[in-house]
Short mmCIF file of C-alpha atoms in Angstrom, two decimals:
data_model
loop_
_atom_site.label_atom_id
_atom_site.label_comp_id
_atom_site.label_asym_id
_atom_site.label_seq_id
_atom_site.Cartn_x
_atom_site.Cartn_y
_atom_site.Cartn_z
CA MET A 1 4.75 -24.24 -44.61
CA GLU A 2 7.78 -21.77 -45.35
CA LEU A 3 8.54 -18.88 -43.15
CA PRO A 4 8.76 -15.69 -44.63
CA VAL A 5 12.25 -14.59 -45.64
CA GLU A 6 11.72 -10.87 -44.95
CA ALA A 7 9.87 -10.21 -41.86
CA GLU A 8 9.27 -6.82 -42.79
CA ARG A 9 7.50 -7.81 -45.97
CA PHE A 10 5.50 -10.30 -44.52
CA GLY A 11 4.41 -7.80 -41.87
CA ALA A 12 3.38 -5.26 -44.24
CA GLN A 13 1.36 -7.86 -45.98
CA LEU A 14 -0.35 -8.90 -42.91
CA ARG A 15 -1.17 -5.36 -41.96
CA GLN A 16 -2.77 -4.69 -45.22
CA THR A 17 -4.96 -7.84 -45.24
CA ARG A 18 -6.00 -7.46 -41.65
CA ARG A 19 -7.27 -3.71 -42.36
CA ARG A 20 -8.76 -4.92 -45.48
CA ILE A 21 -10.95 -7.24 -43.65
CA GLY A 22 -11.47 -4.79 -40.99
CA LEU A 23 -9.97 -6.35 -37.87
CA SER A 24 -8.08 -4.58 -34.95
CA GLN A 25 -4.72 -6.28 -33.99
CA VAL A 26 -6.47 -7.34 -30.82
CA GLU A 27 -9.06 -9.02 -32.56
CA LEU A 28 -6.84 -10.73 -34.99
CA GLY A 29 -4.97 -12.28 -32.08
CA GLY A 30 -8.14 -13.60 -30.23
CA ASN A 31 -7.48 -15.37 -27.18
CA ARG A 32 -4.17 -16.84 -28.41
CA TYR A 33 -1.83 -13.78 -29.10
CA SER A 34 -1.79 -10.23 -27.62
CA GLY A 35 -2.39 -7.17 -29.93
CA SER A 36 1.43 -6.35 -29.12
CA TYR A 37 2.40 -9.62 -30.55
CA ILE A 38 0.40 -9.04 -33.56
CA SER A 39 1.99 -5.49 -33.96
CA TYR A 40 5.64 -7.16 -33.44
CA LEU A 41 4.52 -9.37 -36.56
CA GLU A 42 3.50 -6.34 -38.53
CA SER A 43 6.57 -4.22 -37.70
CA GLY A 44 8.84 -7.01 -38.68
CA ARG A 45 10.22 -7.49 -35.18
CA ARG A 46 9.21 -11.07 -34.84
CA VAL A 47 9.08 -13.95 -37.61
CA ALA A 48 5.75 -15.97 -37.73
CA THR A 49 6.07 -19.44 -37.15
CA ALA A 50 4.25 -22.12 -39.34
CA GLU A 51 1.90 -22.36 -36.69
CA VAL A 52 1.18 -18.48 -36.29
CA ILE A 53 0.62 -18.14 -39.91
CA GLU A 54 -1.62 -21.27 -39.90
CA PHE A 55 -3.51 -19.10 -37.06
CA LEU A 56 -3.65 -15.69 -38.78
CA CYS A 57 -5.08 -17.30 -42.17
CA ASP A 58 -7.87 -19.24 -40.19
CA ARG A 59 -8.73 -16.03 -38.39
CA MET A 60 -8.88 -13.74 -41.49
CA GLY A 61 -10.24 -16.49 -43.61
CA VAL A 62 -7.47 -16.29 -46.35
CA ALA A 63 -4.97 -18.45 -47.87
CA PRO A 64 -1.35 -18.38 -46.77
CA ALA A 65 -0.53 -17.30 -50.43
CA GLU A 66 -2.23 -13.72 -49.57
CA LEU A 67 0.41 -13.19 -47.25
CA GLY A 68 3.01 -14.16 -49.46
CA ILE A 69 3.51 -17.60 -48.23
CA GLY A 70 4.05 -20.85 -50.24
CA VAL A 71 2.93 -24.17 -48.69
CA VAL A 72 6.24 -25.85 -48.60
CA ALA A 73 8.12 -27.64 -45.80
CA THR A 74 9.35 -25.56 -42.89
CA PRO A 75 13.18 -25.00 -43.17
CA ALA A 76 15.31 -26.23 -40.53
CA VAL A 77 16.81 -24.15 -38.20
CA SER A 78 20.35 -24.98 -36.73
CA ASN A 79 21.88 -24.16 -33.39
CA VAL A 80 24.20 -21.93 -35.16
CA ASP A 81 21.43 -20.03 -36.67
CA ALA A 82 20.03 -19.22 -33.34
CA LEU A 83 23.17 -18.42 -31.90
CA GLU A 84 24.24 -16.10 -34.82
CA ALA A 85 20.86 -14.27 -34.22
CA LEU A 86 21.52 -13.53 -30.43
CA LEU A 87 25.07 -12.59 -31.22
CA ASP A 88 23.60 -10.00 -33.56
CA ALA A 89 20.98 -8.87 -30.86
CA GLU A 90 23.76 -8.63 -28.24
CA ARG A 91 25.89 -6.48 -30.61
CA ALA A 92 23.03 -4.07 -31.32
CA TRP A 93 22.39 -4.01 -27.40
CA ARG A 94 26.23 -3.09 -26.83
CA ASP A 95 25.96 -0.17 -29.52
CA ARG A 96 22.89 1.06 -27.89
CA ASP A 97 20.87 0.60 -30.96
CA PHE A 98 17.71 -0.36 -29.12
CA PRO A 99 15.22 -0.72 -31.88
CA ALA A 100 17.99 -3.19 -33.92
CA ALA A 101 18.48 -5.12 -30.47
CA SER A 102 14.81 -5.58 -30.13
CA ARG A 103 14.47 -6.65 -33.73
CA PHE A 104 17.20 -9.02 -33.70
CA ALA A 105 16.48 -10.48 -30.30
CA GLY A 106 12.78 -11.40 -31.41
CA ARG A 107 14.46 -13.03 -34.46
CA ALA A 108 16.88 -14.86 -31.99
CA ALA A 109 14.06 -16.11 -30.03
CA ASP A 110 12.05 -17.36 -33.06
CA ALA A 111 15.12 -19.11 -34.41
CA ALA A 112 16.09 -20.76 -30.87
CA ARG A 113 12.32 -21.81 -30.61
CA LEU A 114 12.80 -23.69 -34.03
CA ALA A 115 16.03 -24.95 -33.03
CA GLU A 116 14.32 -26.53 -30.03
CA MET A 117 16.89 -24.31 -27.63
CA PRO A 118 14.57 -23.13 -24.85
CA ASP A 119 17.38 -21.74 -22.63
CA ARG A 120 18.77 -19.53 -25.64
CA GLU A 121 15.24 -18.68 -26.47
CA TRP A 122 14.70 -17.43 -22.71
CA GLN A 123 17.93 -15.65 -23.11
CA ALA A 124 16.64 -13.86 -26.28
CA LEU A 125 13.20 -12.89 -25.15
CA TYR A 126 14.71 -11.25 -21.91
CA LEU A 127 16.94 -9.11 -24.17
CA GLN A 128 14.03 -8.18 -26.11
CA ALA A 129 12.23 -7.02 -23.14
CA GLN A 130 15.21 -4.98 -22.03
CA ALA A 131 15.47 -3.15 -25.58
CA LEU A 132 11.73 -2.64 -25.76
CA TYR A 133 12.00 -0.65 -22.37
CA TYR A 134 14.98 1.33 -23.31
CA GLU A 135 13.36 2.02 -26.64
CA GLY A 136 10.26 3.32 -24.75
CA HIS A 137 7.84 0.57 -25.73
CA PHE A 138 7.18 -0.07 -21.76
CA ILE A 139 4.08 -2.26 -22.23
CA GLU A 140 5.28 -4.61 -25.15
CA GLY A 141 8.53 -4.99 -22.97
CA ALA A 142 6.42 -5.92 -19.89
CA GLU A 143 4.52 -8.60 -21.86
CA VAL A 144 7.50 -10.17 -23.26
CA ALA A 145 9.10 -10.04 -19.73
CA THR A 146 5.58 -11.65 -18.32
CA SER A 147 5.91 -14.23 -20.86
CA LEU A 148 9.01 -15.64 -19.35
CA VAL A 149 7.33 -16.34 -15.99
CA THR A 150 5.78 -19.20 -17.28
CA HIS A 151 8.34 -20.28 -19.94
CA SER A 152 9.37 -23.88 -19.69
CA VAL A 153 12.89 -22.82 -18.63
CA SER A 154 11.45 -21.03 -15.58
CA GLU A 155 9.50 -23.82 -14.44
CA HIS A 156 11.89 -25.16 -11.95
CA ALA A 157 14.00 -21.94 -11.67
CA PRO A 158 12.28 -19.35 -9.09
CA GLN A 159 15.32 -16.94 -9.71
CA LEU A 160 14.49 -16.69 -13.33
CA ARG A 161 10.93 -16.13 -12.63
CA ALA A 162 11.99 -13.30 -10.22
CA GLN A 163 14.29 -12.04 -12.94
CA ALA A 164 11.45 -11.72 -15.30
CA LEU A 165 8.81 -10.43 -12.87
CA ALA A 166 11.55 -7.70 -11.57
CA LEU A 167 11.99 -6.62 -15.23
CA SER A 168 7.95 -6.60 -15.94
CA SER A 169 7.34 -4.64 -12.84
CA VAL A 170 9.78 -1.94 -14.18
CA CYS A 171 8.16 -2.05 -17.54
CA TYR A 172 4.72 -1.98 -16.10
CA ARG A 173 5.45 1.13 -13.81
CA ALA A 174 7.00 3.12 -16.77
CA GLY A 175 3.76 2.33 -18.72
CA ASP A 176 1.67 3.69 -15.89
CA ARG A 177 0.23 0.34 -14.90
CA LEU A 178 0.97 0.76 -11.24
CA HIS A 179 -0.99 -1.95 -9.53
CA THR A 180 0.22 -4.53 -12.17
CA ALA A 181 3.81 -3.33 -11.38
CA LEU A 182 3.21 -3.72 -7.69
CA ALA A 183 1.88 -7.27 -7.61
CA ALA A 184 4.87 -8.40 -10.20
CA ALA A 185 7.35 -6.71 -7.86
CA MET A 186 6.09 -8.30 -4.70
CA ARG A 187 6.30 -11.83 -6.37
CA ALA A 188 9.61 -11.22 -7.32
CA VAL A 189 10.72 -10.07 -3.84
CA GLN A 190 9.49 -13.39 -2.63
CA LEU A 191 11.07 -15.53 -5.18
CA ALA A 192 14.17 -13.57 -4.93
CA SER A 193 14.69 -14.01 -1.15
CA GLU A 194 17.43 -16.82 -1.49
CA ALA A 195 18.85 -15.53 -4.61
CA ALA A 196 22.31 -13.51 -5.12
CA PRO A 197 22.28 -9.81 -3.84
CA ALA A 198 22.20 -8.61 -7.57
CA LEU A 199 18.79 -10.06 -7.99
CA GLN A 200 17.39 -9.08 -4.49
CA ALA A 201 18.12 -5.65 -5.22
CA GLU A 202 16.66 -5.53 -8.71
CA ALA A 203 13.53 -6.97 -7.19
CA LEU A 204 13.56 -4.62 -4.24
CA MET A 205 14.02 -1.66 -6.40
CA ALA A 206 10.95 -2.59 -8.49
CA LEU A 207 8.99 -2.81 -5.47
CA LEU A 208 10.03 0.40 -3.82
CA SER A 209 9.51 2.37 -6.88
CA ALA A 210 5.96 0.94 -7.55
CA LEU A 211 5.41 1.51 -3.69
CA ALA A 212 6.41 5.11 -4.03
CA GLU A 213 4.38 5.88 -7.16
CA LEU A 214 1.13 4.49 -5.74
CA GLY A 215 1.54 6.74 -2.60
CA ALA A 216 1.93 3.73 -0.18
CA GLY A 217 2.38 4.34 3.43
CA GLU A 218 5.65 5.88 4.75
CA ASN A 219 6.31 2.99 7.03
CA GLU A 220 5.98 0.39 4.03
CA VAL A 221 8.17 2.49 1.73
CA ARG A 222 10.69 3.01 4.42
CA GLY A 223 10.67 -0.66 5.37
CA ALA A 224 11.56 -1.58 1.54
CA ALA A 225 14.02 1.22 1.49
CA LEU A 226 15.76 -0.44 4.48
CA ARG A 227 15.99 -3.84 3.25
CA LEU A 228 17.61 -2.58 -0.02
CA GLU A 229 19.99 -0.61 2.06
CA GLN A 230 21.34 -3.97 3.48
CA VAL A 231 21.66 -5.43 0.02
CA VAL A 232 23.68 -2.38 -1.41
CA ASP A 233 27.03 -3.30 0.32
CA ARG A 234 26.93 -6.74 -0.82
CA LEU A 235 26.56 -5.97 -4.50
CA GLU A 236 29.91 -6.63 -6.27
CA SER A 237 29.30 -4.20 -9.13
CA GLU A 238 29.97 -0.64 -8.74
CA ASN A 239 27.32 0.08 -11.30
CA ALA A 240 24.97 -2.14 -9.54
CA ARG A 241 25.43 0.02 -6.29
CA GLY A 242 25.24 3.25 -8.11
CA ILE A 243 21.27 2.24 -9.60
CA ALA A 244 20.58 0.95 -6.30
CA SER A 245 21.82 4.14 -4.68
CA TRP A 246 19.89 5.98 -7.17
CA THR A 247 16.47 4.34 -6.19
CA LEU A 248 17.45 5.10 -2.46
CA GLY A 249 18.01 8.87 -3.27
CA THR A 250 14.79 9.37 -4.94
CA ILE A 251 12.87 7.37 -2.46
CA TYR A 252 14.48 9.40 0.41
CA PHE A 253 13.71 12.84 -1.56
CA ARG A 254 9.93 11.50 -1.87
CA LEU A 255 9.81 10.70 1.83
CA GLY A 256 11.08 14.27 2.60
CA GLU A 257 14.25 13.31 3.92
CA ASN A 258 16.36 15.87 1.38
CA ASP A 259 19.76 15.42 2.87
CA GLU A 260 19.67 11.63 2.95
CA GLY A 261 18.30 11.77 -0.57
CA MET A 262 21.39 14.11 -1.51
CA ARG A 263 23.57 11.64 -0.18
CA TRP A 264 22.50 8.47 -1.80
CA HIS A 265 22.24 10.61 -5.12
CA ASN A 266 25.80 11.58 -4.69
CA ALA A 267 26.95 8.13 -4.04
CA ALA A 268 25.09 7.00 -7.33
CA TYR A 269 26.78 9.70 -8.92
CA ALA A 270 30.20 8.73 -8.15
CA LEU A 271 29.64 5.11 -8.85
CA ILE A 272 27.92 5.00 -12.12
CA ASN A 273 30.40 5.31 -14.94
CA PRO A 274 29.47 7.14 -17.90
CA ASP A 275 31.92 4.92 -20.17
CA ARG A 276 30.09 1.83 -19.22
CA ASP A 277 26.42 3.35 -19.43
CA PHE A 278 26.38 6.97 -20.73
CA ARG A 279 22.55 6.85 -20.90
CA GLN A 280 22.08 5.84 -17.37
CA TRP A 281 24.74 8.46 -16.06
CA VAL A 282 22.54 11.30 -17.87
CA ARG A 283 19.36 10.01 -16.87
CA LEU A 284 20.66 10.19 -13.17
CA GLN A 285 21.43 13.78 -13.64
CA ARG A 286 18.01 14.43 -14.68
CA THR A 287 16.25 12.66 -11.89
CA MET A 288 18.86 14.32 -9.32
CA ALA A 289 17.85 17.94 -10.71
CA SER A 290 14.24 16.96 -10.68
CA CYS A 291 14.27 15.82 -6.98
CA ARG A 292 16.14 18.92 -5.86
CA LEU A 293 13.71 21.23 -7.73
CA ASP A 294 10.71 19.29 -6.15
CA ALA A 295 12.45 19.87 -2.89
CA GLY A 296 13.14 23.78 -3.67
CA ILE A 297 16.76 23.08 -3.88
CA ARG A 298 18.95 25.09 -6.53
CA THR A 299 22.23 23.88 -5.90
CA GLY A 300 23.88 22.38 -8.75
CA VAL A 301 20.56 22.20 -10.51
CA VAL A 302 21.75 24.11 -13.59
CA GLU A 303 24.76 22.06 -14.26
CA LEU A 304 22.67 18.78 -14.11
CA LEU A 305 19.94 20.11 -16.18
CA ASN A 306 22.66 21.10 -18.83
CA ASN A 307 24.54 17.80 -18.67
CA ALA A 308 21.21 15.76 -19.05
CA GLU A 309 20.39 18.18 -21.98
CA ARG A 310 23.37 17.44 -23.77
CA GLY A 311 23.49 13.78 -23.14
CA LEU A 312 19.89 13.00 -23.57
CA ALA A 313 20.01 14.69 -27.19
CA LEU A 314 22.55 11.82 -28.00
CA VAL A 315 21.22 8.86 -26.46
CA GLY A 316 17.69 9.49 -24.94
CA ASN A 317 14.54 8.24 -26.25
CA PRO A 318 11.51 10.47 -26.65
CA ILE A 319 10.12 9.86 -22.82
CA ASP A 320 13.67 10.68 -21.43
CA LYS A 321 13.44 14.08 -23.23
CA ALA A 322 9.99 14.77 -22.17
CA GLU A 323 11.02 13.97 -18.67
CA LEU A 324 13.63 16.34 -18.97
CA ALA A 325 11.53 19.03 -20.47
CA LEU A 326 9.34 18.53 -17.30
CA ALA A 327 12.35 18.92 -15.17
CA GLN A 328 13.32 22.04 -16.95
CA ALA A 329 9.65 23.73 -16.47
CA LYS A 330 9.91 23.29 -12.92
CA PHE A 331 13.42 24.99 -13.00
CA GLN A 332 11.43 27.86 -14.85
CA LEU A 333 8.73 28.08 -12.19
CA LEU A 334 11.35 28.22 -9.69
CA GLU A 335 13.31 30.91 -11.14
CA GLY A 336 10.08 33.09 -11.62
CA ARG A 337 9.55 32.38 -15.34
CA PRO A 338 5.94 30.92 -15.27
CA ALA A 339 5.29 31.78 -19.19
CA ASP A 340 8.48 29.56 -20.13
CA ALA A 341 7.25 26.94 -17.72
CA ALA A 342 3.84 26.98 -19.15
CA THR A 343 5.27 26.77 -22.85
CA LEU A 344 7.45 23.77 -21.90
CA ALA A 345 4.68 21.95 -20.35
CA ALA A 346 2.45 22.56 -23.29
CA SER A 347 5.10 21.16 -25.64
CA ILE A 348 5.17 17.77 -23.61
CA LEU A 349 1.37 17.53 -24.03
CA ARG A 350 1.64 18.07 -27.49
CA SER A 351 4.10 15.60 -28.35
CA GLU A 352 2.95 12.32 -30.04
CA HIS A 353 5.46 10.34 -27.89
CA THR A 354 3.61 11.13 -24.70
CA VAL A 355 0.14 10.20 -25.73
CA ASP A 356 0.00 7.07 -23.89
CA GLN A 357 2.02 8.23 -20.98
CA ASP A 358 -0.68 9.68 -18.69
CA LEU A 359 1.21 10.10 -15.57
CA LEU A 360 3.83 12.12 -17.15
CA SER A 361 1.02 14.19 -18.90
CA GLY A 362 -0.77 14.78 -15.91
CA GLU A 363 2.53 15.98 -14.36
CA ALA A 364 2.97 18.40 -16.86
CA ILE A 365 -0.59 19.47 -16.47
CA VAL A 366 0.18 20.02 -13.04
CA VAL A 367 2.94 22.38 -14.06
CA GLN A 368 0.68 24.28 -16.28
CA GLY A 369 -1.70 24.90 -13.27
CA ASP A 370 1.27 26.13 -11.28
CA ALA A 371 2.28 28.46 -14.28
CA TYR A 372 -1.20 29.70 -14.70
CA ALA A 373 -1.56 30.44 -10.80
CA ALA A 374 1.70 32.35 -10.97
CA LEU A 375 0.57 34.48 -13.97
CA GLY A 376 -2.67 35.65 -12.00
CA ARG A 377 -5.12 33.17 -13.89
CA PRO A 378 -6.73 31.07 -11.28
CA ALA A 379 -9.68 29.73 -12.84
CA GLU A 380 -7.36 28.30 -15.49
CA ALA A 381 -5.21 26.75 -12.69
CA LEU A 382 -7.90 25.25 -10.58
CA HIS A 383 -9.32 23.52 -14.04
CA ALA A 384 -5.73 22.24 -14.84
CA TYR A 385 -5.33 20.80 -11.14
CA GLN A 386 -8.75 19.00 -11.39
CA LYS A 387 -7.79 17.75 -14.82
CA ALA A 388 -4.61 16.22 -13.44
CA ALA A 389 -6.34 14.73 -10.54
CA ALA A 390 -8.64 12.97 -12.82
CA VAL A 391 -5.55 11.47 -14.75
CA PHE A 392 -3.78 10.30 -11.78
CA GLU A 393 -7.17 8.64 -10.26
CA LYS A 394 -7.40 6.76 -13.44
CA HIS A 395 -4.08 4.91 -12.39
CA GLY A 396 -4.38 4.75 -8.76
CA SER A 397 -1.19 6.98 -8.07
CA TRP A 398 -2.60 8.31 -4.94
CA ARG A 399 0.61 10.44 -4.16
CA LEU A 400 0.16 12.25 -7.20
CA ILE A 401 -3.83 12.75 -6.66
CA SER A 402 -2.77 14.26 -3.20
CA LEU A 403 -0.42 16.67 -4.68
CA ALA A 404 -3.01 17.81 -7.34
CA TRP A 405 -5.88 18.25 -5.06
CA ARG A 406 -3.61 20.09 -2.42
CA ARG A 407 -2.92 22.40 -5.28
CA ALA A 408 -6.58 23.01 -6.27
CA THR A 409 -7.36 23.33 -2.22
CA THR A 410 -4.65 25.73 -1.76
CA LEU A 411 -6.01 27.79 -4.64
CA SER A 412 -9.53 27.56 -3.48
CA GLU A 413 -8.77 28.78 -0.02
CA GLN A 414 -6.83 31.82 -1.36
CA GLY A 415 -9.53 33.07 -3.62
CA SER A 416 -6.89 34.96 -5.51
CA VAL A 417 -3.34 33.51 -6.30
CA LYS A 418 -0.44 35.45 -4.63
CA SER A 419 2.21 32.80 -4.83
CA LEU A 420 2.40 28.96 -4.59
CA ASP A 421 4.91 27.05 -2.61
CA LYS A 422 7.39 25.29 -4.85
CA THR A 423 6.75 21.77 -3.67
CA SER A 424 6.82 18.66 -5.98
CA THR A 425 5.08 18.69 -9.12
CA ALA A 426 6.49 15.10 -9.47
#
């Protein structure tokens, strides 16, 4: 069976046929392929093999010709084809063209599979998962990374399984799948115990982020943070030390140790080179500003927010920009401009890009509640806090659940709103 020469054209025909028959992407995939994988095919980010095409045709009850496929021998794919496809993906990654990197990496993985090069397939899929994460397609990235855990190349390589699990944890956490993220991170830490410091750090950072988001006990979070501190000095790359310092700074702010948080964040700022990774550099500044605002600290916040806004306008994805808008809304509250804060929060909630970002949306609703309270509209504020709590409960983020209900309780005890303390809204 002939593979489609143009994946985009095949994908469009597949989508049209699926919709005509009345199947969802999940239904079409059945028990063999995920809805996300069908989405990849329909968007042209993955090339369907002969086996996949045969399965899809059986599911829909159509002939291959209806998908634009002729019945001929599957063309041979050489090692050079697979290598060239991977080089295209890596070139797009270096250019920070993440949609192209994801698309090319998917094609490289398919070419490597047909050329029977499992190690190169693994490499291409890992690159695709990273690109999907940076593109803002968190769950899709997590599914690709998770598939690598059981890949044939990973079977006798615990370090590769740890690498894939750490990445899947990061993706799942960003996609609000907190318990899944925690489980993946815990497995990654176990598998990476004898690995190089860089992999140990990645696994511990994934674990720390999941624990903090879920609202784990202080001792558990602090214990993981101390383990990461012991690894930081053994990291050879300055950028890697910077990312680890960034994580530690955010964690210590969450623990209420603001001076320690500032110290680690300042270390990260000195270590992360904007010439090497400009996007991470500006995202760090957004995080630094947000953590300071949560702690009621204004020092340096204006400059950090301005730098982040200018940088993310160039390299940020829609989620980056929504997170920046949330930090800017917090700043407006701290500056005594609740109406502006409410407007910014509403813009986040209206964005089509945050529809699937429940925790981010919930945090925006909390900011709305703070703004309503400051504007003397307690009933609307209380409703906002209750609504946000329901969102957080859905995902089990006890840290954010506690935040929302503390706000609601304070408001109820006051009877009427005079002023809310400027504690964390994230």
